[in-house]
mmCIF file of C-alpha atoms in Angstrom:
data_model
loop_
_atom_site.group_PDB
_atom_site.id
_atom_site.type_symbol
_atom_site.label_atom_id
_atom_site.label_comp_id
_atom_site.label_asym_id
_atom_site.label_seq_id
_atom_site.Cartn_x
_atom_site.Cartn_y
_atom_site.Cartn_z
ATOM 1 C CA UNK T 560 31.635 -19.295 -43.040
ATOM 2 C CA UNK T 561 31.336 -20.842 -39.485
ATOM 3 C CA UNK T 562 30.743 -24.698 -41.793
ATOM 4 C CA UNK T 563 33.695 -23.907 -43.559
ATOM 5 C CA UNK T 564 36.277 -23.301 -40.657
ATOM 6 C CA UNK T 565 34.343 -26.743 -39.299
ATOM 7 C CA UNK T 566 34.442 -28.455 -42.321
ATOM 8 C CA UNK T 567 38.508 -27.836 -42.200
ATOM 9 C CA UNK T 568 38.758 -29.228 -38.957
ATOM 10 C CA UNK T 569 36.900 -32.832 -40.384
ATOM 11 C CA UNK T 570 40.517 -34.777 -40.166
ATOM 12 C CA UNK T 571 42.255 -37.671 -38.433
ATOM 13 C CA UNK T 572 45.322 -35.095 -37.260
ATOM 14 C CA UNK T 573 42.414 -32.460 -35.595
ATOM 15 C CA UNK T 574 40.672 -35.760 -33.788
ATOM 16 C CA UNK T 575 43.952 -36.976 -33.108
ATOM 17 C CA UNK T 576 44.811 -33.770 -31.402
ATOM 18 C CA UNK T 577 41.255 -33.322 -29.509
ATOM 19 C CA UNK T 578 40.657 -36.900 -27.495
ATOM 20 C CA UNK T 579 43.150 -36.470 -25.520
ATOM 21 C CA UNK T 580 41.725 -33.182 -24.544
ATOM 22 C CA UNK T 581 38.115 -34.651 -24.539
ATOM 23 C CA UNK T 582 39.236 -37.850 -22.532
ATOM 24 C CA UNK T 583 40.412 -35.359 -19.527
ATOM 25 C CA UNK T 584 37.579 -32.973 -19.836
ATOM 26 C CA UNK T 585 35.680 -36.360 -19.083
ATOM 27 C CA UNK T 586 38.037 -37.253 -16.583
ATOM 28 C CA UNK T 587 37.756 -34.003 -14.213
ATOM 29 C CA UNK T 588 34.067 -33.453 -14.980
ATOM 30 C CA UNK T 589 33.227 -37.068 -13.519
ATOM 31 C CA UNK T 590 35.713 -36.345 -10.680
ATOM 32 C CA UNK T 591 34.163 -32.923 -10.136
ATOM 33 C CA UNK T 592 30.297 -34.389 -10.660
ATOM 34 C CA UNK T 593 31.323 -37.209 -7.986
ATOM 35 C CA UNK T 594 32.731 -34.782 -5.549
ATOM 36 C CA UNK T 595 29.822 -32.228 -5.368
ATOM 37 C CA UNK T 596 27.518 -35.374 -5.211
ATOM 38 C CA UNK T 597 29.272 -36.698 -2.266
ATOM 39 C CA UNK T 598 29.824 -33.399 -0.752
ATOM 40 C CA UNK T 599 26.812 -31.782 -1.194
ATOM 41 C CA UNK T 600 24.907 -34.931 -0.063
ATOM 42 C CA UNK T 601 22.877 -34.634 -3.439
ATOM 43 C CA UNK T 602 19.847 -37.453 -4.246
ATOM 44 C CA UNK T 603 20.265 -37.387 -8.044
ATOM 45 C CA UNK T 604 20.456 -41.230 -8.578
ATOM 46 C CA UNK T 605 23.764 -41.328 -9.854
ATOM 47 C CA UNK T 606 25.569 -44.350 -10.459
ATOM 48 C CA UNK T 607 29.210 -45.178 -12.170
ATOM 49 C CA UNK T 608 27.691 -48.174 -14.134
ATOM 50 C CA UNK T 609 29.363 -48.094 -17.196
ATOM 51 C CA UNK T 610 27.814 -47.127 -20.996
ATOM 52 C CA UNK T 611 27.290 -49.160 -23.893
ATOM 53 C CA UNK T 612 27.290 -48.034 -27.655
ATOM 54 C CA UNK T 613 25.473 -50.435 -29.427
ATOM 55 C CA UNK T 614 25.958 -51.615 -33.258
ATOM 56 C CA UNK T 615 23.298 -53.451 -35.313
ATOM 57 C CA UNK T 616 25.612 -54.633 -38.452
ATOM 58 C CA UNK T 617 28.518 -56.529 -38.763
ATOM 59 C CA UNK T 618 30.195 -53.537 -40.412
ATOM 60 C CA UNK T 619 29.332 -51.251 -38.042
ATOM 61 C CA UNK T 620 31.480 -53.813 -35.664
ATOM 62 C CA UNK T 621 33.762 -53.527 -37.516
ATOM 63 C CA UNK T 622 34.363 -49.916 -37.208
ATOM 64 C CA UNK T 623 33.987 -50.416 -33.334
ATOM 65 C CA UNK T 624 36.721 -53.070 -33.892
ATOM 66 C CA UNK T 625 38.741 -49.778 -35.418
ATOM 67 C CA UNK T 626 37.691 -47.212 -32.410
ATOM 68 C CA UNK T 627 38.831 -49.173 -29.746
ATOM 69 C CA UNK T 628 42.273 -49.561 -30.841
ATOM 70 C CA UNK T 629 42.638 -46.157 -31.428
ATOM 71 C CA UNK T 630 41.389 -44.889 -28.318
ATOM 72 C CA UNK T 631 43.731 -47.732 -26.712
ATOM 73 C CA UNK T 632 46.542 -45.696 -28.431
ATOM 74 C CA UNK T 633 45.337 -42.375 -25.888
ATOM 75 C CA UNK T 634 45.178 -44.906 -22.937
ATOM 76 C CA UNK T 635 41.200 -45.025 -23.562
ATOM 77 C CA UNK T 636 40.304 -48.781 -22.403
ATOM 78 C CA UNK T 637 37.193 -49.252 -23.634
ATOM 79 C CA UNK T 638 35.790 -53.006 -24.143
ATOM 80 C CA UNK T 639 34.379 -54.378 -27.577
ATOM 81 C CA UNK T 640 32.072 -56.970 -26.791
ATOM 82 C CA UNK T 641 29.989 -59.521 -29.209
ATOM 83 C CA UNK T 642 26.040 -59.967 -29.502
ATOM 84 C CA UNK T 643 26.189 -62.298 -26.472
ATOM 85 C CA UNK T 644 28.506 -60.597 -24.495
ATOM 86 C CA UNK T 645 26.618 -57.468 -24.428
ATOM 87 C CA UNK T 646 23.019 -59.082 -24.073
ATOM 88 C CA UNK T 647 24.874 -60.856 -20.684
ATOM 89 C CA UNK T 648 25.653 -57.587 -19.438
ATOM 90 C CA UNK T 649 22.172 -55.979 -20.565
ATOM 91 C CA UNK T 650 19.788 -58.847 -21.111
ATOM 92 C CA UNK T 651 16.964 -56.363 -22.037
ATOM 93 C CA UNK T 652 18.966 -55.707 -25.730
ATOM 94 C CA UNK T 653 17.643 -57.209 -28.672
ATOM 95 C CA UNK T 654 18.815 -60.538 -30.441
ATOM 96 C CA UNK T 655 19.390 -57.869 -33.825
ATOM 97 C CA UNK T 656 22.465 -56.191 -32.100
ATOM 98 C CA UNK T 657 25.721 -57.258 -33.696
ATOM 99 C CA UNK T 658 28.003 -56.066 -30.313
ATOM 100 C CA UNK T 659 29.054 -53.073 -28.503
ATOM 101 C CA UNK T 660 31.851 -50.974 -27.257
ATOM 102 C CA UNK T 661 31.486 -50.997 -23.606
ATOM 103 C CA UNK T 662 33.261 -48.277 -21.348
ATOM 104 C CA UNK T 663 33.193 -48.908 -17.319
ATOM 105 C CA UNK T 664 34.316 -44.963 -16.606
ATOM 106 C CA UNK T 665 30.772 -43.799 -17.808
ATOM 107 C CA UNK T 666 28.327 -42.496 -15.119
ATOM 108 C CA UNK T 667 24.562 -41.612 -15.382
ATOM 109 C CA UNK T 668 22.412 -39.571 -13.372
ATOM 110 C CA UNK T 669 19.309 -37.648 -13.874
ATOM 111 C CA UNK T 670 19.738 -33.979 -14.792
ATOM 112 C CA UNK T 671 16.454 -32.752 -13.216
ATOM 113 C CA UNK T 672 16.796 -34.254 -10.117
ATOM 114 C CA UNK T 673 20.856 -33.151 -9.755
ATOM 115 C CA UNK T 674 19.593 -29.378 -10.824
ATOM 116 C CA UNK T 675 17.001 -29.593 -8.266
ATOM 117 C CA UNK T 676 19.098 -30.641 -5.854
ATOM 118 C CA UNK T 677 22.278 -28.153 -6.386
ATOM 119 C CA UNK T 678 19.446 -25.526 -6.408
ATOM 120 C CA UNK T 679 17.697 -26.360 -3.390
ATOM 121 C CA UNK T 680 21.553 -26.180 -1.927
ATOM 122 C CA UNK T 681 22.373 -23.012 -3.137
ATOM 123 C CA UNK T 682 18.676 -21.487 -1.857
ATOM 124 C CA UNK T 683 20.095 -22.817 1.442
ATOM 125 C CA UNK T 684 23.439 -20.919 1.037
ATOM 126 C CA UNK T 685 21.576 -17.404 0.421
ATOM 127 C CA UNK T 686 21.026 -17.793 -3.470
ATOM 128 C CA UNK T 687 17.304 -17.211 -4.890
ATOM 129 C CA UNK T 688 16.160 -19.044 -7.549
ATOM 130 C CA UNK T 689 13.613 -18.520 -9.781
ATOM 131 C CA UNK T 690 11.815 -21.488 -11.688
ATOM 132 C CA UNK T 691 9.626 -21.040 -14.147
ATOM 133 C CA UNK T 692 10.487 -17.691 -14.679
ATOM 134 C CA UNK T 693 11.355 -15.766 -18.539
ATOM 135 C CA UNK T 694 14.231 -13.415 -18.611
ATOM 136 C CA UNK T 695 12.911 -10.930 -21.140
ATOM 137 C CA UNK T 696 15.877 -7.909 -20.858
ATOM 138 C CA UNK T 697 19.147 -6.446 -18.701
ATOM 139 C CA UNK T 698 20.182 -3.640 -18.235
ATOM 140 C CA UNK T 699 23.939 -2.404 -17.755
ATOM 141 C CA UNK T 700 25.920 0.013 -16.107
ATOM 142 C CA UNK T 701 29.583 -0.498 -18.319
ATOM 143 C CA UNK T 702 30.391 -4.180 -18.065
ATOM 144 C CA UNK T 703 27.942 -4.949 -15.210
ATOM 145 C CA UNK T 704 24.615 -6.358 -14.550
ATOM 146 C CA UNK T 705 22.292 -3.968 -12.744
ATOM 147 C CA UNK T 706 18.801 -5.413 -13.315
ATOM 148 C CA UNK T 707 17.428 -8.180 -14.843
ATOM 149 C CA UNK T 708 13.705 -7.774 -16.064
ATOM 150 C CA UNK T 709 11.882 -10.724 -15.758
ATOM 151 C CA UNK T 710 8.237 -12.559 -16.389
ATOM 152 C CA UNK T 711 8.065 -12.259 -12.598
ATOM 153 C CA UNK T 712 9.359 -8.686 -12.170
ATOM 154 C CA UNK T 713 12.555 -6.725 -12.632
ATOM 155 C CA UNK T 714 15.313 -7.354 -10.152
ATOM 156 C CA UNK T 715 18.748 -5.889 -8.953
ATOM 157 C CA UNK T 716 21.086 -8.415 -7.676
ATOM 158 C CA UNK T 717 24.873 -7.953 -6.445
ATOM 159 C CA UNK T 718 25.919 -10.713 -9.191
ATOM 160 C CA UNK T 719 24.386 -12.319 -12.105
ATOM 161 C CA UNK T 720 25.576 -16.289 -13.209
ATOM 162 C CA UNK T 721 25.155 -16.543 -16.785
ATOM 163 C CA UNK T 722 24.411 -19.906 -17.330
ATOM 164 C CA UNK T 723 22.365 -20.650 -20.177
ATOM 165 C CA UNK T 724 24.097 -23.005 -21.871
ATOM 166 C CA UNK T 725 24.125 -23.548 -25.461
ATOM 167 C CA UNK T 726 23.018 -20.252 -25.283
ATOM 168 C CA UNK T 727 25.310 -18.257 -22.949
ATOM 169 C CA UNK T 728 28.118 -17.093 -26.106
ATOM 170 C CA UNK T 729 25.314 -15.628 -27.953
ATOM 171 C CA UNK T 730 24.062 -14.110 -25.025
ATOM 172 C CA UNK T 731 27.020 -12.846 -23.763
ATOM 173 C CA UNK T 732 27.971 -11.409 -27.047
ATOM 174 C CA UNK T 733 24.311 -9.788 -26.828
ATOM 175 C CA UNK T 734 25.661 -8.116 -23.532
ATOM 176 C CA UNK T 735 29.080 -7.050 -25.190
ATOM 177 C CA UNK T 736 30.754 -9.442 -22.736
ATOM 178 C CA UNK T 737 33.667 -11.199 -23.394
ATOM 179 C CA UNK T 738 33.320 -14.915 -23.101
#
């Protein structure tokens, strides 16, 4: 059932409809990502360098050719760049790539070291955190959280964070919560 409804969404008028919804999800989560950075004074090595998607045949070019005047269409600027063009940019890519699409909003950083880091920050702030640890059950009082029975003990906090992602709409569902 669930490949059917997804197979029926597989058009140019449902993609058409979702960039620009995707472009400003982008948008606000880099502007959001930035701002905790900076605010939170987080070391999590990120960097607004740009990302490159790479293509190894002429027809897959081509197709890039396709993608970037489309997405210039939803005021997406992205750059298409040849073979040598790209290797100037990143000299470390082989001589077998055909060109690139190259977009200068992209930012990088690395996940451990940012979820380390907002951790350590919210540990300062009152929250405990517990690494390394298996949640094996809840239990619930109506729609709320009153313990949470762990590989490390069972527990009783004022507030729960589900955040488990891929995860956390099967989980919630497991809870009979609405999500």
């Amino acid at each position: 059932r669930w490949l059917w409804r997804f197979q029926s969404y597989c058009n140019k008028s449902s993609e058409e409809n979702a960039i620009p919804l995707f472009y400003e999800m982008q948008t606000r989560s880099l502007a959001l990502f930035e701002e905790i950075i900076a605010d939170e004074k987080l070391t999590c090595d990120y960097a607004q360098v740009g990302g490159l998607t790479l293509f190894k045949s002429k027809k897959g070019f081509e197709h890039a050719h396709e993608e970037v005047e489309e997405m210039a269409k939803f005021g997406i600027d992205l750059k298409l760049l040849n073979g040598d063009a790209v290797r100037k940019l990143e000299p470390m890519i082989r001589d077998d790539v055909f060109g690139g699409i190259y977009n200068d909003e992209d930012a990088h950083l690395d996940p451990a070291l940012f979820v380390e880091a907002l951790s350590k920050k919210a540990e300062k702030c009152g929250a405990r955190v517990l690494r390394h640890t298996k949640v094996l059950g809840f239990e619930k009082v109506g729609r709320r959280i009153t313990s949470v029975h762990t590989t490390h003990g069972s527990f009783y906090p004022k507030e729960v964070i589900l955040a488990a992602g891929a995860w956390s709409k099967k989980l919630a569902k497991k809870l009979n919560l609405n999500f």
